[in-house]
Amino acid sequence: MAVGARSGHDGPEEGREQLAESPEAVTDDTTERRSTAHAAHNGHVAGSHQGDGQDGDGAGPDDRGSTAARPQRSFWKELPLLIGIALLLALLIKTFLVQAFSIPSDSMQDTLQRGDRVLVDKLTPWFGSEPERGEVVVFHDPGGWLEGTPTPSPNIVQNFLSFIGLMPSSEEKDLIKRVIAVGGDTVECKKGGKVQVNGHPLNEEGYIYPGNTPCDDEPFGPIKVPEGRIWVMGDHRQNSLDSRYHQELPGRGTVSTDEVVGRAFVVAWPVNRWSFLPVPDTFDQSGLSAAASTAVPGALGVAGALPVVLWRRRRLTGGGTAG
């Protein structure tokens, strides 16, 4: 039945093409078709190519089957695969790119409020990036910082969502603070004064909690921060058990960069709290870096010694020539 239908379709197309050239060809073609139909009615084979199941164009049953549209897979059969791929991507993103964390305390007010959700960049540390002054970072408990702090008991669903990164972790003992000094820096703060890094006072009015003092509740220093470690403090100074309160522990209150999960770069939830977490301008002041402060005297020393070296070289060269 399909062969006949297709042959009937191709016939008029051929007839129109021939009509433009020769009317006689139409008559002959019509006569031939009638003869073929009469022979088929009498039980005779119209032609060897038709006996093979092909029409006049040579298209057989196999050709028709290859051009037929494949049936689409049911949506409900594809749904488990889509969910599996989505969960795998979420796990990879949480492990290597970005992870959400919930703020459980008031130690970073007013920058962060209790209940805020922040997104933490976990990618750059994989490329050797180190925390920088002024950044807000999440880090694992170095040991003893959260001693005695109760840990919530999540249900199975919460554990699963935390595992794949769709929900902030509730079991891991992580902290969030601002980096004040990095390895090689000297940091200190006297009562009634400002926090100083390498002798340069910080202007912290833009981020510490209104009404707080920089360190009157717990003055410290001077402390030399070891390489590979950081000194951290909360923005709510009078409500933050930060580096100042753990100087009796190994590292004298500093945190190893190996414990740093990543930098918190945006407040993602709630929507009305959405904002970026930039580095305050005070950390960009010139001369703050310990490397820069030690390089200046070195450069001045080289500049002062150069004329002496040149004068001595000229004198020795002149004396040798005269002799």
PDB file of N, CA and C in Angstrom, residues 217-277:
ATOM      1  N   ASP A 217      38.389  45.510  74.448  1.00  0.00           N
ATOM      2  CA  ASP A 217      38.008  44.368  75.272  1.00  0.00           C
ATOM      3  C   ASP A 217      39.137  43.348  75.386  1.00  0.00           C
ATOM      4  N   GLU A 218      40.045  43.328  74.405  1.00  0.00           N
ATOM      5  CA  GLU A 218      41.142  42.354  74.416  1.00  0.00           C
ATOM      6  C   GLU A 218      42.312  42.882  73.585  1.00  0.00           C
ATOM      7  N   PRO A 219      43.117  43.804  74.164  1.00  0.00           N
ATOM      8  CA  PRO A 219      44.300  44.290  73.445  1.00  0.00           C
ATOM      9  C   PRO A 219      45.283  43.140  73.208  1.00  0.00           C
ATOM     10  N   PHE A 220      46.170  43.309  72.226  1.00  0.00           N
ATOM     11  CA  PHE A 220      47.118  42.235  71.913  1.00  0.00           C
ATOM     12  C   PHE A 220      48.338  42.789  71.183  1.00  0.00           C
ATOM     13  N   GLY A 221      49.359  41.942  71.151  1.00  0.00           N
ATOM     14  CA  GLY A 221      50.542  42.196  70.334  1.00  0.00           C
ATOM     15  C   GLY A 221      51.606  43.048  70.995  1.00  0.00           C
ATOM     16  N   PRO A 222      52.648  43.284  70.179  1.00  0.00           N
ATOM     17  CA  PRO A 222      52.776  42.907  68.767  1.00  0.00           C
ATOM     18  C   PRO A 222      53.005  41.393  68.583  1.00  0.00           C
ATOM     19  N   ILE A 223      52.424  40.859  67.527  1.00  0.00           N
ATOM     20  CA  ILE A 223      52.537  39.443  67.198  1.00  0.00           C
ATOM     21  C   ILE A 223      53.016  39.314  65.761  1.00  0.00           C
ATOM     22  N   LYS A 224      54.042  38.516  65.568  1.00  0.00           N
ATOM     23  CA  LYS A 224      54.557  38.228  64.230  1.00  0.00           C
ATOM     24  C   LYS A 224      53.810  37.002  63.696  1.00  0.00           C
ATOM     25  N   VAL A 225      53.075  37.177  62.608  1.00  0.00           N
ATOM     26  CA  VAL A 225      52.291  36.087  62.036  1.00  0.00           C
ATOM     27  C   VAL A 225      53.222  35.168  61.249  1.00  0.00           C
ATOM     28  N   PRO A 226      53.279  33.888  61.597  1.00  0.00           N
ATOM     29  CA  PRO A 226      54.157  32.965  60.869  1.00  0.00           C
ATOM     30  C   PRO A 226      53.716  32.803  59.412  1.00  0.00           C
ATOM     31  N   GLU A 227      54.665  32.431  58.571  1.00  0.00           N
ATOM     32  CA  GLU A 227      54.337  32.170  57.167  1.00  0.00           C
ATOM     33  C   GLU A 227      53.349  31.014  57.086  1.00  0.00           C
ATOM     34  N   GLY A 228      52.416  31.138  56.140  1.00  0.00           N
ATOM     35  CA  GLY A 228      51.409  30.100  55.965  1.00  0.00           C
ATOM     36  C   GLY A 228      50.273  30.167  56.960  1.00  0.00           C
ATOM     37  N   ARG A 229      50.166  31.283  57.703  1.00  0.00           N
ATOM     38  CA  ARG A 229      49.101  31.433  58.684  1.00  0.00           C
ATOM     39  C   ARG A 229      48.493  32.837  58.563  1.00  0.00           C
ATOM     40  N   ILE A 230      47.330  33.032  59.164  1.00  0.00           N
ATOM     41  CA  ILE A 230      46.644  34.318  59.102  1.00  0.00           C
ATOM     42  C   ILE A 230      46.133  34.688  60.495  1.00  0.00           C
ATOM     43  N   TRP A 231      45.953  35.993  60.717  1.00  0.00           N
ATOM     44  CA  TRP A 231      45.362  36.525  61.943  1.00  0.00           C
ATOM     45  C   TRP A 231      43.968  37.025  61.585  1.00  0.00           C
ATOM     46  N   VAL A 232      42.944  36.534  62.284  1.00  0.00           N
ATOM     47  CA  VAL A 232      41.564  36.863  61.921  1.00  0.00           C
ATOM     48  C   VAL A 232      40.843  37.510  63.097  1.00  0.00           C
ATOM     49  N   MET A 233      39.870  38.379  62.769  1.00  0.00           N
ATOM     50  CA  MET A 233      39.065  39.039  63.787  1.00  0.00           C
ATOM     51  C   MET A 233      37.637  39.199  63.259  1.00  0.00           C
ATOM     52  N   GLY A 234      36.659  39.175  64.172  1.00  0.00           N
ATOM     53  CA  GLY A 234      35.271  39.418  63.792  1.00  0.00           C
ATOM     54  C   GLY A 234      34.984  40.902  63.706  1.00  0.00           C
ATOM     55  N   ASP A 235      34.005  41.268  62.894  1.00  0.00           N
ATOM     56  CA  ASP A 235      33.655  42.681  62.758  1.00  0.00           C
ATOM     57  C   ASP A 235      32.903  43.198  63.983  1.00  0.00           C
ATOM     58  N   HIS A 236      32.230  42.312  64.717  1.00  0.00           N
ATOM     59  CA  HIS A 236      31.592  42.694  65.976  1.00  0.00           C
ATOM     60  C   HIS A 236      32.611  42.409  67.090  1.00  0.00           C
ATOM     61  N   ARG A 237      33.533  43.330  67.294  1.00  0.00           N
ATOM     62  CA  ARG A 237      34.717  43.082  68.110  1.00  0.00           C
ATOM     63  C   ARG A 237      34.390  42.679  69.538  1.00  0.00           C
ATOM     64  N   GLN A 238      33.361  43.261  70.124  1.00  0.00           N
ATOM     65  CA  GLN A 238      33.033  42.934  71.498  1.00  0.00           C
ATOM     66  C   GLN A 238      32.135  41.691  71.618  1.00  0.00           C
ATOM     67  N   ASN A 239      31.955  40.977  70.502  1.00  0.00           N
ATOM     68  CA  ASN A 239      31.158  39.751  70.522  1.00  0.00           C
ATOM     69  C   ASN A 239      31.772  38.725  69.577  1.00  0.00           C
ATOM     70  N   SER A 240      33.103  38.645  69.583  1.00  0.00           N
ATOM     71  CA  SER A 240      33.789  37.735  68.672  1.00  0.00           C
ATOM     72  C   SER A 240      34.984  37.084  69.365  1.00  0.00           C
ATOM     73  N   LEU A 241      34.920  35.760  69.505  1.00  0.00           N
ATOM     74  CA  LEU A 241      36.053  35.022  70.057  1.00  0.00           C
ATOM     75  C   LEU A 241      36.992  34.659  68.918  1.00  0.00           C
ATOM     76  N   ASP A 242      37.807  35.632  68.535  1.00  0.00           N
ATOM     77  CA  ASP A 242      38.670  35.471  67.362  1.00  0.00           C
ATOM     78  C   ASP A 242      40.104  35.174  67.777  1.00  0.00           C
ATOM     79  N   SER A 243      41.054  35.535  66.924  1.00  0.00           N
ATOM     80  CA  SER A 243      42.456  35.212  67.186  1.00  0.00           C
ATOM     81  C   SER A 243      42.940  35.744  68.523  1.00  0.00           C
ATOM     82  N   ARG A 244      42.386  36.849  68.976  1.00  0.00           N
ATOM     83  CA  ARG A 244      42.848  37.457  70.225  1.00  0.00           C
ATOM     84  C   ARG A 244      42.646  36.527  71.414  1.00  0.00           C
ATOM     85  N   TYR A 245      41.600  35.714  71.364  1.00  0.00           N
ATOM     86  CA  TYR A 245      41.224  34.912  72.523  1.00  0.00           C
ATOM     87  C   TYR A 245      41.781  33.490  72.486  1.00  0.00           C
ATOM     88  N   HIS A 246      42.667  33.213  71.547  1.00  0.00           N
ATOM     89  CA  HIS A 246      43.206  31.849  71.430  1.00  0.00           C
ATOM     90  C   HIS A 246      44.731  31.857  71.321  1.00  0.00           C
ATOM     91  N   GLN A 247      45.339  32.856  71.947  1.00  0.00           N
ATOM     92  CA  GLN A 247      46.794  32.967  71.854  1.00  0.00           C
ATOM     93  C   GLN A 247      47.512  31.917  72.689  1.00  0.00           C
ATOM     94  N   GLU A 248      46.791  31.222  73.569  1.00  0.00           N
ATOM     95  CA  GLU A 248      47.418  30.172  74.368  1.00  0.00           C
ATOM     96  C   GLU A 248      47.527  28.864  73.592  1.00  0.00           C
ATOM     97  N   LEU A 249      46.846  28.789  72.442  1.00  0.00           N
ATOM     98  CA  LEU A 249      46.876  27.578  71.624  1.00  0.00           C
ATOM     99  C   LEU A 249      48.076  27.603  70.676  1.00  0.00           C
ATOM    100  N   PRO A 250      48.441  26.447  70.107  1.00  0.00           N
ATOM    101  CA  PRO A 250      49.525  26.423  69.116  1.00  0.00           C
ATOM    102  C   PRO A 250      49.225  27.387  67.974  1.00  0.00           C
ATOM    103  N   GLY A 251      50.209  28.152  67.574  1.00  0.00           N
ATOM    104  CA  GLY A 251      50.018  29.173  66.546  1.00  0.00           C
ATOM    105  C   GLY A 251      49.708  30.536  67.120  1.00  0.00           C
ATOM    106  N   ARG A 252      49.539  30.616  68.469  1.00  0.00           N
ATOM    107  CA  ARG A 252      49.279  31.892  69.154  1.00  0.00           C
ATOM    108  C   ARG A 252      48.086  32.640  68.562  1.00  0.00           C
ATOM    109  N   GLY A 253      47.032  31.905  68.259  1.00  0.00           N
ATOM    110  CA  GLY A 253      45.813  32.536  67.756  1.00  0.00           C
ATOM    111  C   GLY A 253      45.731  32.627  66.242  1.00  0.00           C
ATOM    112  N   THR A 254      46.803  32.314  65.550  1.00  0.00           N
ATOM    113  CA  THR A 254      46.774  32.368  64.090  1.00  0.00           C
ATOM    114  C   THR A 254      46.162  31.080  63.527  1.00  0.00           C
ATOM    115  N   VAL A 255      45.727  31.156  62.302  1.00  0.00           N
ATOM    116  CA  VAL A 255      45.066  30.032  61.636  1.00  0.00           C
ATOM    117  C   VAL A 255      45.882  29.623  60.424  1.00  0.00           C
ATOM    118  N   SER A 256      46.099  28.323  60.265  1.00  0.00           N
ATOM    119  CA  SER A 256      46.823  27.832  59.090  1.00  0.00           C
ATOM    120  C   SER A 256      45.986  28.041  57.835  1.00  0.00           C
ATOM    121  N   THR A 257      46.645  28.441  56.759  1.00  0.00           N
ATOM    122  CA  THR A 257      45.930  28.622  55.494  1.00  0.00           C
ATOM    123  C   THR A 257      45.387  27.289  54.969  1.00  0.00           C
ATOM    124  N   ASP A 258      45.934  26.175  55.435  1.00  0.00           N
ATOM    125  CA  ASP A 258      45.416  24.872  55.028  1.00  0.00           C
ATOM    126  C   ASP A 258      44.017  24.626  55.573  1.00  0.00           C
ATOM    127  N   GLU A 259      43.653  25.335  56.647  1.00  0.00           N
ATOM    128  CA  GLU A 259      42.331  25.175  57.239  1.00  0.00           C
ATOM    129  C   GLU A 259      41.283  26.059  56.572  1.00  0.00           C
ATOM    130  N   VAL A 260      41.715  26.947  55.684  1.00  0.00           N
ATOM    131  CA  VAL A 260      40.791  27.888  55.044  1.00  0.00           C
ATOM    132  C   VAL A 260      40.016  27.182  53.941  1.00  0.00           C
ATOM    133  N   VAL A 261      38.691  27.244  54.035  1.00  0.00           N
ATOM    134  CA  VAL A 261      37.827  26.650  53.016  1.00  0.00           C
ATOM    135  C   VAL A 261      37.783  27.530  51.780  1.00  0.00           C
ATOM    136  N   GLY A 262      37.670  28.825  51.978  1.00  0.00           N
ATOM    137  CA  GLY A 262      37.617  29.759  50.861  1.00  0.00           C
ATOM    138  C   GLY A 262      37.129  31.122  51.303  1.00  0.00           C
ATOM    139  N   ARG A 263      37.063  32.018  50.356  1.00  0.00           N
ATOM    140  CA  ARG A 263      36.627  33.386  50.629  1.00  0.00           C
ATOM    141  C   ARG A 263      35.128  33.520  50.421  1.00  0.00           C
ATOM    142  N   ALA A 264      34.434  34.122  51.392  1.00  0.00           N
ATOM    143  CA  ALA A 264      33.020  34.460  51.229  1.00  0.00           C
ATOM    144  C   ALA A 264      32.943  35.732  50.391  1.00  0.00           C
ATOM    145  N   PHE A 265      32.287  35.642  49.227  1.00  0.00           N
ATOM    146  CA  PHE A 265      32.305  36.779  48.314  1.00  0.00           C
ATOM    147  C   PHE A 265      30.942  37.422  48.098  1.00  0.00           C
ATOM    148  N   VAL A 266      29.864  36.767  48.532  1.00  0.00           N
ATOM    149  CA  VAL A 266      28.537  37.360  48.332  1.00  0.00           C
ATOM    150  C   VAL A 266      27.572  36.830  49.381  1.00  0.00           C
ATOM    151  N   VAL A 267      26.648  37.713  49.808  1.00  0.00           N
ATOM    152  CA  VAL A 267      25.516  37.292  50.641  1.00  0.00           C
ATOM    153  C   VAL A 267      24.396  36.929  49.676  1.00  0.00           C
ATOM    154  N   ALA A 268      24.020  35.642  49.644  1.00  0.00           N
ATOM    155  CA  ALA A 268      23.065  35.167  48.647  1.00  0.00           C
ATOM    156  C   ALA A 268      21.639  35.095  49.170  1.00  0.00           C
ATOM    157  N   TRP A 269      21.469  35.035  50.494  1.00  0.00           N
ATOM    158  CA  TRP A 269      20.125  34.879  51.057  1.00  0.00           C
ATOM    159  C   TRP A 269      20.095  35.491  52.450  1.00  0.00           C
ATOM    160  N   PRO A 270      19.012  36.126  52.840  1.00  0.00           N
ATOM    161  CA  PRO A 270      17.772  36.367  52.102  1.00  0.00           C
ATOM    162  C   PRO A 270      17.955  37.381  50.974  1.00  0.00           C
ATOM    163  N   VAL A 271      16.941  37.452  50.112  1.00  0.00           N
ATOM    164  CA  VAL A 271      17.058  38.271  48.907  1.00  0.00           C
ATOM    165  C   VAL A 271      17.308  39.734  49.241  1.00  0.00           C
ATOM    166  N   ASN A 272      16.640  40.242  50.277  1.00  0.00           N
ATOM    167  CA  ASN A 272      16.800  41.664  50.613  1.00  0.00           C
ATOM    168  C   ASN A 272      18.162  41.974  51.227  1.00  0.00           C
ATOM    169  N   ARG A 273      18.970  40.925  51.486  1.00  0.00           N
ATOM    170  CA  ARG A 273      20.320  41.123  52.030  1.00  0.00           C
ATOM    171  C   ARG A 273      21.391  40.872  50.975  1.00  0.00           C
ATOM    172  N   TRP A 274      21.000  40.643  49.734  1.00  0.00           N
ATOM    173  CA  TRP A 274      21.955  40.295  48.686  1.00  0.00           C
ATOM    174  C   TRP A 274      22.975  41.419  48.518  1.00  0.00           C
ATOM    175  N   SER A 275      24.264  41.041  48.587  1.00  0.00           N
ATOM    176  CA  SER A 275      25.335  42.033  48.437  1.00  0.00           C
ATOM    177  C   SER A 275      26.666  41.321  48.302  1.00  0.00           C
ATOM    178  N   PHE A 276      27.644  42.024  47.720  1.00  0.00           N
ATOM    179  CA  PHE A 276      28.999  41.512  47.633  1.00  0.00           C
ATOM    180  C   PHE A 276      29.757  41.819  48.923  1.00  0.00           C
ATOM    181  N   LEU A 277      30.863  41.117  49.135  1.00  0.00           N
ATOM    182  CA  LEU A 277      31.707  41.324  50.306  1.00  0.00           C
ATOM    183  C   LEU A 277      33.096  41.748  49.838  1.00  0.00           C
TER     184      LEU A 277
END
